CSV table of C-alpha atoms in Angstrom, one decimal:
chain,number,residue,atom,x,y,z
Q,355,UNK,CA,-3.0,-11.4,-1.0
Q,356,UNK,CA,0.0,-9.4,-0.9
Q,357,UNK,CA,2.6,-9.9,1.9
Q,358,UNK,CA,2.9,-7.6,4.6
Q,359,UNK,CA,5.4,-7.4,7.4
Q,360,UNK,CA,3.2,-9.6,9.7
Q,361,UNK,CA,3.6,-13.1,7.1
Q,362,UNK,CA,7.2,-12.6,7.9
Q,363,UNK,CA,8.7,-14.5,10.5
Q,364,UNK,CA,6.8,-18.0,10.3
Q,365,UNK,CA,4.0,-17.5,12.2
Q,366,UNK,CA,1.5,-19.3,9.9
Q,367,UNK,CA,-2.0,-18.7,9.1
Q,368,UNK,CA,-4.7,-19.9,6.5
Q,369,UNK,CA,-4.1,-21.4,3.6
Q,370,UNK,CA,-4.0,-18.2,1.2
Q,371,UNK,CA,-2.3,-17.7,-2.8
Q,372,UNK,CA,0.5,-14.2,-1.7
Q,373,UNK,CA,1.9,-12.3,-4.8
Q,374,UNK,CA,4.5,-12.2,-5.4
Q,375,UNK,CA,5.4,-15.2,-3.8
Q,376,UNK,CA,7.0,-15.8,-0.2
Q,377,UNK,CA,10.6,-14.6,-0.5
Q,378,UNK,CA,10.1,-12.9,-3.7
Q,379,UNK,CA,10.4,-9.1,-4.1
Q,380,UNK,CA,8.0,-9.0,-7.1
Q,381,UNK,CA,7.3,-7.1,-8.9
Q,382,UNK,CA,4.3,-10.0,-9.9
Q,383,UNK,CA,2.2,-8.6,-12.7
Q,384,UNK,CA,-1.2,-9.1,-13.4
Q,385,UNK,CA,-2.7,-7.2,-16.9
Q,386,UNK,CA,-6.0,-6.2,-16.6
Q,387,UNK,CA,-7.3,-6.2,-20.6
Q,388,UNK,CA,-5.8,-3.1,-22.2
Q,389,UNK,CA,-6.6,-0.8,-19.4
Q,390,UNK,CA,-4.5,-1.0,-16.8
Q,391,UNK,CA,-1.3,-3.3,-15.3
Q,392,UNK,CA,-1.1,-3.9,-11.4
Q,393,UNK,CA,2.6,-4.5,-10.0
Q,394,UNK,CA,2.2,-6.2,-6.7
Q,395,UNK,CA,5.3,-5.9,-4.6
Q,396,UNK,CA,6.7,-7.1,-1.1
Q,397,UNK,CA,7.4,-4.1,0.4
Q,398,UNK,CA,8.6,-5.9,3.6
Q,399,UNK,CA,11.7,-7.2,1.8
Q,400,UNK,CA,13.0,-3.8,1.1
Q,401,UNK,CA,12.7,-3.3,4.9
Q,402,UNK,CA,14.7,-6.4,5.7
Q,403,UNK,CA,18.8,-6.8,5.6
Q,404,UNK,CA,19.5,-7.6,1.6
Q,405,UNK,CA,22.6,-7.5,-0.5
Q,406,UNK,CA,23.4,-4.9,-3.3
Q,407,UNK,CA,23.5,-7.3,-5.8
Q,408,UNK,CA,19.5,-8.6,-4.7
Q,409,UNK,CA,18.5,-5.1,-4.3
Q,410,UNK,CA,19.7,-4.2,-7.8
Q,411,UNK,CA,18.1,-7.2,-9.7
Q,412,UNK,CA,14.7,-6.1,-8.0
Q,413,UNK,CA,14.9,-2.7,-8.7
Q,414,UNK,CA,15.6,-3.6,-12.6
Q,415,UNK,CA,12.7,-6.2,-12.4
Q,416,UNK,CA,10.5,-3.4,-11.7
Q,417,UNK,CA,11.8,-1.2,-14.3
Q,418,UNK,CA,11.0,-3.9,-17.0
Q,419,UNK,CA,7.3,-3.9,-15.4
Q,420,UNK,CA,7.2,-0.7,-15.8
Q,421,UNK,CA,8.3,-0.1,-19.4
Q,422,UNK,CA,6.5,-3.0,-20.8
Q,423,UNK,CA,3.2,-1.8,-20.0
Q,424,UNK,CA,2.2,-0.6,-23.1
Q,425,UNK,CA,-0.3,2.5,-23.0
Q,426,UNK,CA,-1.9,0.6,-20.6
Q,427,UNK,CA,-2.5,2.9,-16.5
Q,428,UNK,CA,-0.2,1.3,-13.8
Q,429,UNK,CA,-1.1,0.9,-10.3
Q,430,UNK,CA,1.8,-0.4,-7.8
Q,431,UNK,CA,0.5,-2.6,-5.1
Q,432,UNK,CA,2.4,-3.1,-1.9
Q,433,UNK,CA,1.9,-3.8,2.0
Q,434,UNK,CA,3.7,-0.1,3.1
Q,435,UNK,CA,1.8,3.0,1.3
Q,436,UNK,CA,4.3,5.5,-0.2
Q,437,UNK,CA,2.9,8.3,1.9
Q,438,UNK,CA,0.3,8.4,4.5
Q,439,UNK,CA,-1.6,10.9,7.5
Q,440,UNK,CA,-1.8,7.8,9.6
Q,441,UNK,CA,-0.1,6.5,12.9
Q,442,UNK,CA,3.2,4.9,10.6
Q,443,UNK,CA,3.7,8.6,9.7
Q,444,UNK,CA,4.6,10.2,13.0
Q,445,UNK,CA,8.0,10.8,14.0
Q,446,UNK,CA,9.3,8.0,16.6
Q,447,UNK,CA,8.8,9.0,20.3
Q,448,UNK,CA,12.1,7.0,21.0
Q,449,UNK,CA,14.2,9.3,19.1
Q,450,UNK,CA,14.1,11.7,22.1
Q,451,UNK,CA,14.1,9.0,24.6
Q,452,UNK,CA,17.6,7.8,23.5
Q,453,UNK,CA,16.1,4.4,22.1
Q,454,UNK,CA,16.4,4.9,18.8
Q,455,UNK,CA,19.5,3.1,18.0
Q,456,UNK,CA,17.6,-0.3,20.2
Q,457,UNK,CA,14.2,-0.1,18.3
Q,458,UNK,CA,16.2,0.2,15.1
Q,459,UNK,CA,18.0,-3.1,16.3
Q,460,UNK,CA,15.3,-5.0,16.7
Q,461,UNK,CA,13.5,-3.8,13.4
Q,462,UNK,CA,10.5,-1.9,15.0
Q,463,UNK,CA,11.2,1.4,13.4
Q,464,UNK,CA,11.4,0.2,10.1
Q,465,UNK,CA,7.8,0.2,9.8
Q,466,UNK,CA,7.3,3.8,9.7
Q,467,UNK,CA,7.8,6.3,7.2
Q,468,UNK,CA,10.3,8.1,8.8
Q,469,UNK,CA,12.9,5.2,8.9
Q,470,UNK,CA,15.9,5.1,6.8
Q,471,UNK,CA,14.9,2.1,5.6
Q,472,UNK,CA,11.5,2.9,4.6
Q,473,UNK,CA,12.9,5.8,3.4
Q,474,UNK,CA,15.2,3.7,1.1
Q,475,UNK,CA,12.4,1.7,0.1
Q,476,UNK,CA,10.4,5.0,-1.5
Q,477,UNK,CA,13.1,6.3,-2.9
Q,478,UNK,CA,13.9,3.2,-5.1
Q,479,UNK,CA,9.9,3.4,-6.4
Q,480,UNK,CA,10.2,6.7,-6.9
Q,481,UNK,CA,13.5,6.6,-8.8
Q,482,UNK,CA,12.4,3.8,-10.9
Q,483,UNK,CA,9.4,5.7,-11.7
Q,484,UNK,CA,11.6,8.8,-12.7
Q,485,UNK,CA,13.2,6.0,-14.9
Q,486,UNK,CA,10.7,4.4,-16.9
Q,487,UNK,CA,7.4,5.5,-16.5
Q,488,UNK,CA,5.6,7.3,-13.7
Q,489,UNK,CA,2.4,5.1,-12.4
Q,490,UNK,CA,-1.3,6.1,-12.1
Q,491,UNK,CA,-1.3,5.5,-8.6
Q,492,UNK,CA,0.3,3.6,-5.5
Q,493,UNK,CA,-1.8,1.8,-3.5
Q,494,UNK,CA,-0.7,0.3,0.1
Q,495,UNK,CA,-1.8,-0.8,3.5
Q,496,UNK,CA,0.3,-0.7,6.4
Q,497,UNK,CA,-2.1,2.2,8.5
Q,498,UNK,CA,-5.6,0.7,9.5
Q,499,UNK,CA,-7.3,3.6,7.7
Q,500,UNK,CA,-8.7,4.4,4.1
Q,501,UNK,CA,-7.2,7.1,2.6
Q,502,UNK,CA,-6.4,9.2,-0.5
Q,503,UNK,CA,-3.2,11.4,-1.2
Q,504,UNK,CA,-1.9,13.2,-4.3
Q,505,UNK,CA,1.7,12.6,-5.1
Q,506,UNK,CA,4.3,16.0,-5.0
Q,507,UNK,CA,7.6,14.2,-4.9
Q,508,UNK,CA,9.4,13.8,-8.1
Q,509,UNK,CA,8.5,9.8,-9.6
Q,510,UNK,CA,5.1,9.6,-7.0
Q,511,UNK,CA,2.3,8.8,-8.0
Q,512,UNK,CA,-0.5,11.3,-8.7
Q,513,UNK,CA,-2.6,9.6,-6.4
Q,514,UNK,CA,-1.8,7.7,-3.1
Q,515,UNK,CA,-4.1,4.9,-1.6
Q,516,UNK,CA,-4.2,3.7,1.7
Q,517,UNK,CA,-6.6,0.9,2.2
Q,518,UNK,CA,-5.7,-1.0,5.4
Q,519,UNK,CA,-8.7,-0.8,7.5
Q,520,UNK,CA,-10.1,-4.5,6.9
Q,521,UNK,CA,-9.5,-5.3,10.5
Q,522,UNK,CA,-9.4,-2.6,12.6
Q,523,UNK,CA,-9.2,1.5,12.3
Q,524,UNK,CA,-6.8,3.9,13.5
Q,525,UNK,CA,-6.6,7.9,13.5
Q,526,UNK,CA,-5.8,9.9,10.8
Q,527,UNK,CA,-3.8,13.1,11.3
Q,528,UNK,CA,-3.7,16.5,8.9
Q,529,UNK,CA,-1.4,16.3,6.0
Q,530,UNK,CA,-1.2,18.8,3.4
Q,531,UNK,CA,-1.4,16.0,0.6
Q,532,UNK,CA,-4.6,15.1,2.2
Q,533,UNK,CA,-7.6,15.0,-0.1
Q,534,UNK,CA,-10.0,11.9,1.7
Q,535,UNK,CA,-10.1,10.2,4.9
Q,536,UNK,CA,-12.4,7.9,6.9
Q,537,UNK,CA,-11.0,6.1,9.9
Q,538,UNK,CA,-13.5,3.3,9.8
Q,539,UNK,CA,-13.7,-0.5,8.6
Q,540,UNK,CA,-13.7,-0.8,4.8
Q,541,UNK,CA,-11.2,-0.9,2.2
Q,542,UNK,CA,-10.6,0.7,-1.2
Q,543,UNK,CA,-11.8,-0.2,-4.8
Q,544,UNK,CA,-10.5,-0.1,-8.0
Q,545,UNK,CA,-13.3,-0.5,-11.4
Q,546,UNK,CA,-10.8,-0.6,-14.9
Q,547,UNK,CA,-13.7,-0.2,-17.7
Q,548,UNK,CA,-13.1,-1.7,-21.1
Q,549,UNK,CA,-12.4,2.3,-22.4
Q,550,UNK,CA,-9.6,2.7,-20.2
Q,551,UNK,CA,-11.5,4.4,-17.3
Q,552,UNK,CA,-10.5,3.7,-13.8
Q,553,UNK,CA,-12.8,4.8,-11.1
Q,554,UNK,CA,-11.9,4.1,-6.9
Q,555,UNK,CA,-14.5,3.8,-4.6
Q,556,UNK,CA,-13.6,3.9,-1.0
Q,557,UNK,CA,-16.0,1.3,1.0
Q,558,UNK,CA,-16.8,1.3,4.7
Q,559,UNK,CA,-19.3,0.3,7.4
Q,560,UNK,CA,-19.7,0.9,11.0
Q,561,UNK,CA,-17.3,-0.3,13.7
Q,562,UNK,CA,-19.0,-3.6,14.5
Q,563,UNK,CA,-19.1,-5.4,11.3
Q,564,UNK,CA,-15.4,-6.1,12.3
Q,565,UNK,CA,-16.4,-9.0,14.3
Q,566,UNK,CA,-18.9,-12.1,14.4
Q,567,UNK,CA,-19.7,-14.6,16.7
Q,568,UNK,CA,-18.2,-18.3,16.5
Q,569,UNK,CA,-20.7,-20.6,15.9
Q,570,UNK,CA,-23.8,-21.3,13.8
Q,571,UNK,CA,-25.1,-17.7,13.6
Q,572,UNK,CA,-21.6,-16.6,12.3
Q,573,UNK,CA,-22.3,-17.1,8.5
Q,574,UNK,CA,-25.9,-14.8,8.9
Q,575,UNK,CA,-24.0,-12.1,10.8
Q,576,UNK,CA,-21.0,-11.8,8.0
Q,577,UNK,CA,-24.1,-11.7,5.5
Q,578,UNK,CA,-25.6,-9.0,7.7
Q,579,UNK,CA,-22.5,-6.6,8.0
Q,580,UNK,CA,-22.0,-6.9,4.2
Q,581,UNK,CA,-25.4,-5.3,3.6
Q,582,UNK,CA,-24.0,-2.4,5.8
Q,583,UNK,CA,-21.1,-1.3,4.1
Q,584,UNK,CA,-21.5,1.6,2.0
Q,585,UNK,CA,-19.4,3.1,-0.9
Q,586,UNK,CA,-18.2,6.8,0.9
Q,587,UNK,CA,-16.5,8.4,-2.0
Q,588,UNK,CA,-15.9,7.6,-5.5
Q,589,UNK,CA,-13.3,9.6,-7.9
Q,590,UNK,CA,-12.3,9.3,-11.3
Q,591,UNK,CA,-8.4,8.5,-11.8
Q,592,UNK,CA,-8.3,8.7,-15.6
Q,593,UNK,CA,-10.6,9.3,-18.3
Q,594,UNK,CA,-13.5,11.6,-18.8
Q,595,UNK,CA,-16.1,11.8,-16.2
């Protein structure tokens, strides 16, 4: 699992493997054969309060990630998407209302896009990328809907994933980088073939396979709402068709 800005904050939960590890920026790599390198980041801890000095060491850790990946495709892996359409995208409703400076305070805007911190946080992907080598994609969370992006900005990615609609879904608004939405449950995959190949395949069911009773029918209905979800859109990312 990668950490989020919810496992911040000690409030616990199942016993669960996060990557990188609690506390750790990252970038934790994981090489899949030949074809493709994943760098899984903490995104929240570019969000919270962190010295110069930390900030620097992280951002060269991901510049070695980047540069030693060989010919291999990179995909960057973190809890806050890059870009999005979704609800993290608006512009804050409190910036009108004179709250601004209060909801900053208490770290609420930092979870949209339009935060300085947030902000920050792109820029620093970005200008590594610019750096060392630009990735295949950036894949992220964050808003509960599935969702692909092409990159514009100098060091983005060519394609932007948002995959965070394993619990719940949430609208989707236009945006010019906008190439596929679905505001439903499901999430996004990623196939690496042995030729280098990497295919996505956005995944989603209807509304109610988000919940199951407690109790002895519980393990039938999970097996029930797996049979409904459907692959809704696959696209190539690199190679041939």
């Amino acid at each position: 699992f990668l950490p989020g800005n919810h496992d911040w904050g000690g409030l616990g939960g199942v016993d669960a493997v996060l990557r990188p590890a609690p506390g750790d920026p990252g970038p934790a790599v994981v090489d899949l054969g030949r074809g493709l390198r994943l760098l899984m980041i903490d995104s929240q801890w570019w969000l919270e309060p962190q010295s110069r000095t930390r900030r620097e060491a992280a951002a060269e850790a991901l510049r070695r990630a980047l540069a030693g990946a060989d010919d291999r495709a990179l995909a960057v892996l973190a809890h806050h998407p890059t870009a999005s359409a979704g609800e993290h995208a608006r512009a804050p409703w409190s910036a009108a209302l004179g709250f601004r400076r209060l909801l900053q305070n208490a770290g609420v805007l930092a979870q949209d896009l339009t935060s300085e911190r947030y902000r920050d946080y792109v820029t620093t992907l970005r200008n590594n990328a610019i750096a060392t080598r630009r990735p295949l994609l950036m894949a992220g969370g964050h808003d509960h809907t599935l969702q692909l992006l092409v990159g514009r900005e100098p060091g983005a990615a060519p394609w932007i994933v948002v995959s965070g609609a394993g619990s719940k879904s949430s609208v989707v608004r236009a945006h010019p980088d906008l190439r596929f939405h679905h505001a439903a449950p499901g999430y996004a995959r990623l196939l690496v073939g042995r030729d280098g190949r990497v295919t996505l395949t956005f995944v989603a069911g209807p509304p109610d396979v988000l919940t199951c009773p407690v109790g002895p029918s519980q393990a039938d209905c999970i097996a029930a709402g797996a049979e409904r979800v459907q692959a809704v859109r696959t696209l190539r990312l690199r190679g041939t068709p």
